[in-house]
Amino acid sequence: MSGGHWVIRIRKPDAVPEKLAQDGKNKRRAHSAAYSRDPEAYQSGKKTFSFASSIYAHESVKQALIVAQRQKCCFCERLIGTDGDVEHFRPKQAYKQALGEPMQRPGYYWLAYEWDNLYLSCPSCNQRHKQNLFPLQNPAERATDHKQPIEREQPLFIDPGKEDPEAFIGFRGEIAFAIDGSQKGQATIDSLKLNQRSLPGARLQRLQLLRELDNVIKLAADRPDDDKFQEQAKKAKDLLERAIQDDAEFSAAARWAIRTNFEFVLG
Ligand SMILES: [Zn+2]
């Protein structure tokens, strides 16, 4: 059993999809050159980049992400199959350090077609991200053009392709919490509204079912000679084991529920 909690640790294949490696790379070069010619125009918003979703959201890119993310939204762990949107971890057009602060331009235009910067999210999580929020622990170290390294940045959002969400976010029943008050965990929970929308209700429904499966297994332990009951218990065990695999919906919350013996799963 491995992986994260609110979301699974995502391992993308090293091979960059051809579309990004070719067309994406050319676009990146063109955007960078355009910016260098007239940085002020892009900073003021007088000029904006027009990004080609036909490249970054190309079917081949989307398919590779679907496989890497096991058909789940990378933020909320809902099963999305092919319904997801290709999303940029670092916003491509503009960004905000905090809600209520002005939009800063340009965004991370040079990462618009970067494999590392792309994820698949459900339409609901995608709406959240459209606010262009991208807070850093150290705003002074922000990379503001293609010549500056992003490695110095310390994003307050968990990057599920680079770090294990397990270190930052846990679950008490259906409710996500920041482990040891982690600022990164809390910022991610708040900005993505992981304890709002329909998420807690959907998680709870799943956890209650898993708890009942667990009850069957426990009851069967007291009746080793009842073959029918043992057979049921075996099925329950199989289902419970399936529910904590990375490709199962809400597997992170399920793992926590089992680890805490369903203590926080009420109702
Ligand atoms: Zn989602």
PDB file of C-alpha atoms and ligand atoms in Angstrom:
ATOM      1  CA  MET A   1       0.000   0.000   0.000  1.00  0.00           C
ATOM      2  CA  SER A   2       1.625   3.228  -1.072  1.00  0.00           C
ATOM      3  CA  GLY A   3       0.710   6.687  -2.223  1.00  0.00           C
ATOM      4  CA  GLY A   4      -0.893   9.805  -0.860  1.00  0.00           C
ATOM      5  CA  HIS A   5      -3.993  10.769   0.960  1.00  0.00           C
ATOM      6  CA  TRP A   6      -6.091  13.458  -0.627  1.00  0.00           C
ATOM      7  CA  VAL A   7      -4.732  12.436  -3.918  1.00  0.00           C
ATOM      8  CA  ILE A   8      -2.371   9.782  -5.113  1.00  0.00           C
ATOM      9  CA  ARG A   9       1.254  10.504  -5.817  1.00  0.00           C
ATOM     10  CA  ILE A  10       1.332  10.752  -9.592  1.00  0.00           C
ATOM     11  CA  ARG A  11       4.128   9.140 -11.550  1.00  0.00           C
ATOM     12  CA  LYS A  12       4.144  10.347 -15.112  1.00  0.00           C
ATOM     13  CA  PRO A  13       6.117   8.343 -17.661  1.00  0.00           C
ATOM     14  CA  ASP A  14       9.495   9.965 -18.349  1.00  0.00           C
ATOM     15  CA  ALA A  15       8.818   9.999 -22.069  1.00  0.00           C
ATOM     16  CA  VAL A  16       7.344  13.379 -22.950  1.00  0.00           C
ATOM     17  CA  PRO A  17       4.427  13.060 -25.405  1.00  0.00           C
ATOM     18  CA  GLU A  18       5.655  13.786 -28.927  1.00  0.00           C
ATOM     19  CA  LYS A  19       3.232  16.681 -29.392  1.00  0.00           C
ATOM     20  CA  LEU A  20       4.760  18.569 -26.471  1.00  0.00           C
ATOM     21  CA  ALA A  21       8.323  17.668 -27.407  1.00  0.00           C
ATOM     22  CA  GLN A  22       7.867  19.019 -30.938  1.00  0.00           C
ATOM     23  CA  ASP A  23       5.098  21.598 -31.312  1.00  0.00           C
ATOM     24  CA  GLY A  24       5.171  22.529 -27.643  1.00  0.00           C
ATOM     25  CA  LYS A  25       8.874  23.203 -27.719  1.00  0.00           C
ATOM     26  CA  ASN A  26       8.513  25.435 -30.795  1.00  0.00           C
ATOM     27  CA  LYS A  27       5.726  27.398 -29.127  1.00  0.00           C
ATOM     28  CA  ARG A  28       7.777  27.816 -25.992  1.00  0.00           C
ATOM     29  CA  ARG A  29      10.633  29.226 -28.055  1.00  0.00           C
ATOM     30  CA  ALA A  30       8.284  31.620 -29.895  1.00  0.00           C
ATOM     31  CA  HIS A  31       6.620  32.846 -26.667  1.00  0.00           C
ATOM     32  CA  SER A  32       9.983  33.385 -25.014  1.00  0.00           C
ATOM     33  CA  ALA A  33      11.295  35.387 -27.965  1.00  0.00           C
ATOM     34  CA  ALA A  34       8.124  37.489 -28.089  1.00  0.00           C
ATOM     35  CA  TYR A  35       8.409  38.253 -24.392  1.00  0.00           C
ATOM     36  CA  SER A  36      12.076  39.232 -24.680  1.00  0.00           C
ATOM     37  CA  ARG A  37      11.233  41.709 -27.430  1.00  0.00           C
ATOM     38  CA  ASP A  38       8.667  43.583 -25.332  1.00  0.00           C
ATOM     39  CA  PRO A  39       8.497  42.525 -21.676  1.00  0.00           C
ATOM     40  CA  GLU A  40       6.596  45.612 -20.504  1.00  0.00           C
ATOM     41  CA  ALA A  41       3.722  44.952 -22.882  1.00  0.00           C
ATOM     42  CA  TYR A  42       3.263  41.455 -21.429  1.00  0.00           C
ATOM     43  CA  GLN A  43       3.630  42.698 -17.851  1.00  0.00           C
ATOM     44  CA  SER A  44       0.963  45.374 -18.315  1.00  0.00           C
ATOM     45  CA  GLY A  45      -1.366  43.020 -20.128  1.00  0.00           C
ATOM     46  CA  LYS A  46      -1.313  45.134 -23.279  1.00  0.00           C
ATOM     47  CA  LYS A  47      -0.084  42.015 -25.004  1.00  0.00           C
ATOM     48  CA  THR A  48      -1.150  38.511 -23.991  1.00  0.00           C
ATOM     49  CA  PHE A  49      -0.037  35.133 -25.197  1.00  0.00           C
ATOM     50  CA  SER A  50      -2.465  32.977 -27.085  1.00  0.00           C
ATOM     51  CA  PHE A  51      -1.845  29.424 -26.015  1.00  0.00           C
ATOM     52  CA  ALA A  52      -2.725  26.452 -28.194  1.00  0.00           C
ATOM     53  CA  SER A  53      -4.898  23.960 -26.356  1.00  0.00           C
ATOM     54  CA  SER A  54      -4.570  21.834 -29.488  1.00  0.00           C
ATOM     55  CA  ILE A  55      -1.024  21.187 -28.245  1.00  0.00           C
ATOM     56  CA  TYR A  56      -1.108  21.084 -24.424  1.00  0.00           C
ATOM     57  CA  ALA A  57      -4.515  19.388 -24.328  1.00  0.00           C
ATOM     58  CA  HIS A  58      -3.870  17.214 -27.395  1.00  0.00           C
ATOM     59  CA  GLU A  59      -5.563  13.812 -27.260  1.00  0.00           C
ATOM     60  CA  SER A  60      -2.183  12.075 -26.876  1.00  0.00           C
ATOM     61  CA  VAL A  61      -1.283  14.267 -23.887  1.00  0.00           C
ATOM     62  CA  LYS A  62      -4.679  13.723 -22.331  1.00  0.00           C
ATOM     63  CA  GLN A  63      -4.447   9.956 -22.796  1.00  0.00           C
ATOM     64  CA  ALA A  64      -0.998   9.842 -21.177  1.00  0.00           C
ATOM     65  CA  LEU A  65      -2.323  11.801 -18.190  1.00  0.00           C
ATOM     66  CA  ILE A  66      -5.394   9.589 -17.868  1.00  0.00           C
ATOM     67  CA  VAL A  67      -3.123   6.544 -17.589  1.00  0.00           C
ATOM     68  CA  ALA A  68      -0.656   8.199 -15.188  1.00  0.00           C
ATOM     69  CA  GLN A  69      -3.469   9.422 -12.917  1.00  0.00           C
ATOM     70  CA  ARG A  70      -5.445   6.160 -13.080  1.00  0.00           C
ATOM     71  CA  GLN A  71      -8.473   7.946 -14.492  1.00  0.00           C
ATOM     72  CA  LYS A  72      -8.816  10.137 -11.418  1.00  0.00           C
ATOM     73  CA  CYS A  73      -8.859  13.885 -10.886  1.00  0.00           C
ATOM     74  CA  CYS A  74      -5.421  14.785  -9.530  1.00  0.00           C
ATOM     75  CA  PHE A  75      -6.912  17.122  -6.921  1.00  0.00           C
ATOM     76  CA  CYS A  76     -10.073  15.580  -5.491  1.00  0.00           C
ATOM     77  CA  GLU A  77      -9.676  11.871  -6.352  1.00  0.00           C
ATOM     78  CA  ARG A  78     -12.961  11.604  -8.161  1.00  0.00           C
ATOM     79  CA  LEU A  79     -13.059   9.097 -10.990  1.00  0.00           C
ATOM     80  CA  ILE A  80     -13.286  11.105 -14.187  1.00  0.00           C
ATOM     81  CA  GLY A  81     -12.386   8.653 -16.925  1.00  0.00           C
ATOM     82  CA  THR A  82     -12.043  10.735 -20.061  1.00  0.00           C
ATOM     83  CA  ASP A  83     -14.111  13.684 -18.755  1.00  0.00           C
ATOM     84  CA  GLY A  84     -11.172  15.652 -17.360  1.00  0.00           C
ATOM     85  CA  ASP A  85      -9.569  18.925 -18.444  1.00  0.00           C
ATOM     86  CA  VAL A  86      -5.837  19.376 -18.923  1.00  0.00           C
ATOM     87  CA  GLU A  87      -4.759  21.809 -16.239  1.00  0.00           C
ATOM     88  CA  HIS A  88      -1.560  23.781 -15.615  1.00  0.00           C
ATOM     89  CA  PHE A  89       0.022  23.489 -12.173  1.00  0.00           C
ATOM     90  CA  ARG A  90       1.721  26.867 -12.597  1.00  0.00           C
ATOM     91  CA  PRO A  91      -0.822  29.195 -14.302  1.00  0.00           C
ATOM     92  CA  LYS A  92       0.166  30.070 -17.844  1.00  0.00           C
ATOM     93  CA  GLN A  93      -1.483  33.480 -18.413  1.00  0.00           C
ATOM     94  CA  ALA A  94      -1.390  35.274 -15.036  1.00  0.00           C
ATOM     95  CA  TYR A  95      -1.176  34.486 -11.321  1.00  0.00           C
ATOM     96  CA  LYS A  96      -2.167  35.760  -7.884  1.00  0.00           C
ATOM     97  CA  GLN A  97      -0.139  35.364  -4.714  1.00  0.00           C
ATOM     98  CA  ALA A  98      -3.356  35.451  -2.648  1.00  0.00           C
ATOM     99  CA  LEU A  99      -7.093  35.808  -3.150  1.00  0.00           C
ATOM    100  CA  GLY A 100      -8.084  39.464  -3.256  1.00  0.00           C
ATOM    101  CA  GLU A 101      -4.672  40.501  -4.539  1.00  0.00           C
ATOM    102  CA  PRO A 102      -4.287  41.860  -8.059  1.00  0.00           C
ATOM    103  CA  MET A 103      -3.542  39.546 -10.942  1.00  0.00           C
ATOM    104  CA  GLN A 104       0.133  39.559 -11.945  1.00  0.00           C
ATOM    105  CA  ARG A 105       1.170  39.233 -15.571  1.00  0.00           C
ATOM    106  CA  PRO A 106       2.445  37.415 -17.425  1.00  0.00           C
ATOM    107  CA  GLY A 107       2.005  33.954 -15.953  1.00  0.00           C
ATOM    108  CA  TYR A 108       4.336  31.033 -16.471  1.00  0.00           C
ATOM    109  CA  TYR A 109       4.029  31.271 -20.257  1.00  0.00           C
ATOM    110  CA  TRP A 110       7.168  29.203 -20.833  1.00  0.00           C
ATOM    111  CA  LEU A 111       5.639  26.244 -18.950  1.00  0.00           C
ATOM    112  CA  ALA A 112       2.382  26.121 -20.914  1.00  0.00           C
ATOM    113  CA  TYR A 113       3.514  23.050 -22.856  1.00  0.00           C
ATOM    114  CA  GLU A 114       5.761  21.440 -20.249  1.00  0.00           C
ATOM    115  CA  TRP A 115       4.947  17.838 -19.383  1.00  0.00           C
ATOM    116  CA  ASP A 116       5.837  18.424 -15.705  1.00  0.00           C
ATOM    117  CA  ASN A 117       3.363  21.289 -15.481  1.00  0.00           C
ATOM    118  CA  LEU A 118       0.312  19.448 -16.812  1.00  0.00           C
ATOM    119  CA  TYR A 119      -2.327  17.461 -14.953  1.00  0.00           C
ATOM    120  CA  LEU A 120      -5.826  16.256 -15.552  1.00  0.00           C
ATOM    121  CA  SER A 121      -8.563  17.582 -13.292  1.00  0.00           C
ATOM    122  CA  CYS A 122     -12.325  17.290 -13.037  1.00  0.00           C
ATOM    123  CA  PRO A 123     -14.356  20.276 -14.346  1.00  0.00           C
ATOM    124  CA  SER A 124     -15.189  21.349 -10.797  1.00  0.00           C
ATOM    125  CA  CYS A 125     -11.538  21.460  -9.641  1.00  0.00           C
ATOM    126  CA  ASN A 126     -10.640  23.138 -12.905  1.00  0.00           C
ATOM    127  CA  GLN A 127     -12.988  26.023 -12.068  1.00  0.00           C
ATOM    128  CA  ARG A 128     -11.132  26.503  -8.787  1.00  0.00           C
ATOM    129  CA  HIS A 129      -7.858  26.705 -10.625  1.00  0.00           C
ATOM    130  CA  LYS A 130      -9.163  29.260 -13.066  1.00  0.00           C
ATOM    131  CA  GLN A 131      -8.699  31.860 -10.332  1.00  0.00           C
ATOM    132  CA  ASN A 132      -5.002  31.701 -11.156  1.00  0.00           C
ATOM    133  CA  LEU A 133      -4.039  31.421  -7.531  1.00  0.00           C
ATOM    134  CA  PHE A 134      -0.442  30.306  -7.142  1.00  0.00           C
ATOM    135  CA  PRO A 135       0.963  31.322  -3.752  1.00  0.00           C
ATOM    136  CA  LEU A 136       4.629  30.943  -2.868  1.00  0.00           C
ATOM    137  CA  GLN A 137       6.235  30.710   0.543  1.00  0.00           C
ATOM    138  CA  ASN A 138       8.854  33.140  -0.778  1.00  0.00           C
ATOM    139  CA  PRO A 139       7.191  35.544  -3.269  1.00  0.00           C
ATOM    140  CA  ALA A 140      10.473  37.411  -3.781  1.00  0.00           C
ATOM    141  CA  GLU A 141      11.944  34.270  -5.354  1.00  0.00           C
ATOM    142  CA  ARG A 142       9.219  33.918  -7.956  1.00  0.00           C
ATOM    143  CA  ALA A 143      10.355  33.185 -11.495  1.00  0.00           C
ATOM    144  CA  THR A 144       8.726  35.902 -13.595  1.00  0.00           C
ATOM    145  CA  ASP A 145      10.141  35.055 -16.996  1.00  0.00           C
ATOM    146  CA  HIS A 146      11.669  32.150 -18.903  1.00  0.00           C
ATOM    147  CA  LYS A 147      15.225  33.069 -17.881  1.00  0.00           C
ATOM    148  CA  GLN A 148      14.583  32.563 -14.186  1.00  0.00           C
ATOM    149  CA  PRO A 149      14.700  29.139 -12.522  1.00  0.00           C
ATOM    150  CA  ILE A 150      11.521  27.814 -10.934  1.00  0.00           C
ATOM    151  CA  GLU A 151      13.617  25.564  -8.695  1.00  0.00           C
ATOM    152  CA  ARG A 152      14.038  28.383  -6.173  1.00  0.00           C
ATOM    153  CA  GLU A 153      10.280  28.711  -5.714  1.00  0.00           C
ATOM    154  CA  GLN A 154       8.554  27.067  -2.773  1.00  0.00           C
ATOM    155  CA  PRO A 155       4.918  26.717  -3.876  1.00  0.00           C
ATOM    156  CA  LEU A 156       2.279  26.522  -1.155  1.00  0.00           C
ATOM    157  CA  PHE A 157       0.340  24.034  -3.246  1.00  0.00           C
ATOM    158  CA  ILE A 158       1.278  20.388  -3.266  1.00  0.00           C
ATOM    159  CA  ASP A 159       2.615  19.284  -6.626  1.00  0.00           C
ATOM    160  CA  PRO A 160       1.394  15.676  -6.812  1.00  0.00           C
ATOM    161  CA  GLY A 161       3.956  14.831  -9.503  1.00  0.00           C
ATOM    162  CA  LYS A 162       6.903  15.968  -7.422  1.00  0.00           C
ATOM    163  CA  GLU A 163       6.011  15.300  -3.810  1.00  0.00           C
ATOM    164  CA  ASP A 164       3.912  12.861  -1.878  1.00  0.00           C
ATOM    165  CA  PRO A 165       0.629  14.401  -0.725  1.00  0.00           C
ATOM    166  CA  GLU A 166       0.705  11.813   2.079  1.00  0.00           C
ATOM    167  CA  ALA A 167       3.165  13.997   3.946  1.00  0.00           C
ATOM    168  CA  PHE A 168       0.750  16.943   4.043  1.00  0.00           C
ATOM    169  CA  ILE A 169      -2.894  15.879   4.051  1.00  0.00           C
ATOM    170  CA  GLY A 170      -4.798  13.280   6.037  1.00  0.00           C
ATOM    171  CA  PHE A 171      -8.459  12.424   6.637  1.00  0.00           C
ATOM    172  CA  ARG A 172     -10.702  12.184   9.671  1.00  0.00           C
ATOM    173  CA  GLY A 173     -13.621  10.356   8.192  1.00  0.00           C
ATOM    174  CA  GLU A 174     -14.733  12.385   5.199  1.00  0.00           C
ATOM    175  CA  ILE A 175     -12.901  15.548   6.263  1.00  0.00           C
ATOM    176  CA  ALA A 176      -9.427  16.402   4.978  1.00  0.00           C
ATOM    177  CA  PHE A 177      -6.947  17.962   7.414  1.00  0.00           C
ATOM    178  CA  ALA A 178      -3.410  19.329   7.267  1.00  0.00           C
ATOM    179  CA  ILE A 179      -1.008  16.933   8.980  1.00  0.00           C
ATOM    180  CA  ASP A 180       0.827  18.678  11.853  1.00  0.00           C
ATOM    181  CA  GLY A 181      -0.841  21.898  10.750  1.00  0.00           C
ATOM    182  CA  SER A 182       1.183  21.876   7.532  1.00  0.00           C
ATOM    183  CA  GLN A 183       0.799  25.234   5.790  1.00  0.00           C
ATOM    184  CA  LYS A 184       1.067  23.537   2.428  1.00  0.00           C
ATOM    185  CA  GLY A 185      -1.612  21.014   3.322  1.00  0.00           C
ATOM    186  CA  GLN A 186      -3.969  23.726   4.588  1.00  0.00           C
ATOM    187  CA  ALA A 187      -3.425  25.991   1.574  1.00  0.00           C
ATOM    188  CA  THR A 188      -4.204  23.105  -0.752  1.00  0.00           C
ATOM    189  CA  ILE A 189      -7.326  22.068   1.168  1.00  0.00           C
ATOM    190  CA  ASP A 190      -8.629  25.651   1.311  1.00  0.00           C
ATOM    191  CA  SER A 191      -7.929  26.741  -2.236  1.00  0.00           C
ATOM    192  CA  LEU A 192      -9.266  23.578  -3.819  1.00  0.00           C
ATOM    193  CA  LYS A 193     -12.198  23.523  -1.385  1.00  0.00           C
ATOM    194  CA  LEU A 194     -11.517  19.896  -0.569  1.00  0.00           C
ATOM    195  CA  ASN A 195     -13.902  20.062   2.397  1.00  0.00           C
ATOM    196  CA  GLN A 196     -16.616  21.796   0.433  1.00  0.00           C
ATOM    197  CA  ARG A 197     -18.555  21.199  -2.767  1.00  0.00           C
ATOM    198  CA  SER A 198     -20.025  17.706  -2.897  1.00  0.00           C
ATOM    199  CA  LEU A 199     -16.772  16.108  -1.760  1.00  0.00           C
ATOM    200  CA  PRO A 200     -17.383  15.364   1.950  1.00  0.00           C
ATOM    201  CA  GLY A 201     -20.795  13.874   1.170  1.00  0.00           C
ATOM    202  CA  ALA A 202     -19.426  11.663  -1.586  1.00  0.00           C
ATOM    203  CA  ARG A 203     -16.514  10.511   0.587  1.00  0.00           C
ATOM    204  CA  LEU A 204     -18.796   9.768   3.521  1.00  0.00           C
ATOM    205  CA  GLN A 205     -21.113   7.647   1.415  1.00  0.00           C
ATOM    206  CA  ARG A 206     -18.160   5.555   0.285  1.00  0.00           C
ATOM    207  CA  LEU A 207     -16.632   5.251   3.758  1.00  0.00           C
ATOM    208  CA  GLN A 208     -19.929   4.120   5.299  1.00  0.00           C
ATOM    209  CA  LEU A 209     -20.128   1.295   2.786  1.00  0.00           C
ATOM    210  CA  LEU A 210     -16.546   0.293   3.522  1.00  0.00           C
ATOM    211  CA  ARG A 211     -17.274   0.320   7.244  1.00  0.00           C
ATOM    212  CA  GLU A 212     -20.131  -2.131   6.707  1.00  0.00           C
ATOM    213  CA  LEU A 213     -17.822  -4.409   4.734  1.00  0.00           C
ATOM    214  CA  ASP A 214     -15.378  -4.223   7.609  1.00  0.00           C
ATOM    215  CA  ASN A 215     -18.175  -5.194  10.023  1.00  0.00           C
ATOM    216  CA  VAL A 216     -18.946  -8.300   7.989  1.00  0.00           C
ATOM    217  CA  ILE A 217     -15.297  -9.320   8.178  1.00  0.00           C
ATOM    218  CA  LYS A 218     -15.177  -8.796  11.942  1.00  0.00           C
ATOM    219  CA  LEU A 219     -18.422 -10.695  12.568  1.00  0.00           C
ATOM    220  CA  ALA A 220     -17.232 -13.585  10.407  1.00  0.00           C
ATOM    221  CA  ALA A 221     -14.136 -13.949  12.554  1.00  0.00           C
ATOM    222  CA  ASP A 222     -16.384 -15.156  15.395  1.00  0.00           C
ATOM    223  CA  ARG A 223     -18.043 -17.797  13.203  1.00  0.00           C
ATOM    224  CA  PRO A 224     -15.222 -19.762  11.563  1.00  0.00           C
ATOM    225  CA  ASP A 225     -17.475 -22.781  10.871  1.00  0.00           C
ATOM    226  CA  ASP A 226     -20.167 -20.903   8.974  1.00  0.00           C
ATOM    227  CA  ASP A 227     -19.119 -21.480   5.352  1.00  0.00           C
ATOM    228  CA  LYS A 228     -21.628 -19.088   3.848  1.00  0.00           C
ATOM    229  CA  PHE A 229     -20.582 -16.338   6.207  1.00  0.00           C
ATOM    230  CA  GLN A 230     -16.916 -17.028   5.513  1.00  0.00           C
ATOM    231  CA  GLU A 231     -17.564 -16.752   1.807  1.00  0.00           C
ATOM    232  CA  GLN A 232     -19.277 -13.394   2.313  1.00  0.00           C
ATOM    233  CA  ALA A 233     -16.392 -12.217   4.457  1.00  0.00           C
ATOM    234  CA  LYS A 234     -13.913 -13.141   1.769  1.00  0.00           C
ATOM    235  CA  LYS A 235     -15.827 -11.081  -0.790  1.00  0.00           C
ATOM    236  CA  ALA A 236     -15.974  -8.183   1.642  1.00  0.00           C
ATOM    237  CA  LYS A 237     -12.233  -8.408   2.183  1.00  0.00           C
ATOM    238  CA  ASP A 238     -11.565  -8.369  -1.559  1.00  0.00           C
ATOM    239  CA  LEU A 239     -13.738  -5.268  -2.002  1.00  0.00           C
ATOM    240  CA  LEU A 240     -12.052  -3.518   0.897  1.00  0.00           C
ATOM    241  CA  GLU A 241      -8.647  -4.254  -0.573  1.00  0.00           C
ATOM    242  CA  ARG A 242      -9.778  -2.911  -3.937  1.00  0.00           C
ATOM    243  CA  ALA A 243     -10.982   0.298  -2.289  1.00  0.00           C
ATOM    244  CA  ILE A 244      -7.524   1.233  -1.052  1.00  0.00           C
ATOM    245  CA  GLN A 245      -5.759   0.734  -4.370  1.00  0.00           C
ATOM    246  CA  ASP A 246      -4.528   3.886  -6.110  1.00  0.00           C
ATOM    247  CA  ASP A 247      -7.052   3.536  -8.920  1.00  0.00           C
ATOM    248  CA  ALA A 248     -10.086   3.473  -6.598  1.00  0.00           C
ATOM    249  CA  GLU A 249     -12.131   6.621  -6.051  1.00  0.00           C
ATOM    250  CA  PHE A 250     -11.271   8.367  -2.757  1.00  0.00           C
ATOM    251  CA  SER A 251      -8.650   5.727  -1.948  1.00  0.00           C
ATOM    252  CA  ALA A 252      -6.772   8.199   0.249  1.00  0.00           C
ATOM    253  CA  ALA A 253      -9.735   8.724   2.578  1.00  0.00           C
ATOM    254  CA  ALA A 254     -10.370   4.964   2.521  1.00  0.00           C
ATOM    255  CA  ARG A 255      -6.818   4.220   3.657  1.00  0.00           C
ATOM    256  CA  TRP A 256      -7.122   6.631   6.546  1.00  0.00           C
ATOM    257  CA  ALA A 257     -10.494   5.223   7.564  1.00  0.00           C
ATOM    258  CA  ILE A 258      -9.122   1.684   7.708  1.00  0.00           C
ATOM    259  CA  ARG A 259      -5.983   2.780   9.530  1.00  0.00           C
ATOM    260  CA  THR A 260      -8.113   4.509  12.182  1.00  0.00           C
ATOM    261  CA  ASN A 261     -10.538   1.581  12.374  1.00  0.00           C
ATOM    262  CA  PHE A 262     -13.429   3.731  11.035  1.00  0.00           C
ATOM    263  CA  GLU A 263     -13.369   5.747  14.270  1.00  0.00           C
ATOM    264  CA  PHE A 264     -14.295   8.984  12.494  1.00  0.00           C
ATOM    265  CA  VAL A 265     -16.825   7.535  10.061  1.00  0.00           C
ATOM    266  CA  LEU A 266     -20.170   8.382  11.608  1.00  0.00           C
ATOM    267  CA  GLY A 267     -23.798   7.911  10.604  1.00  0.00           C
TER     268      GLY A 267
HETATM  269 ZN    ZN B   1     -11.436  17.209  -8.938  1.00  0.00          ZN
END
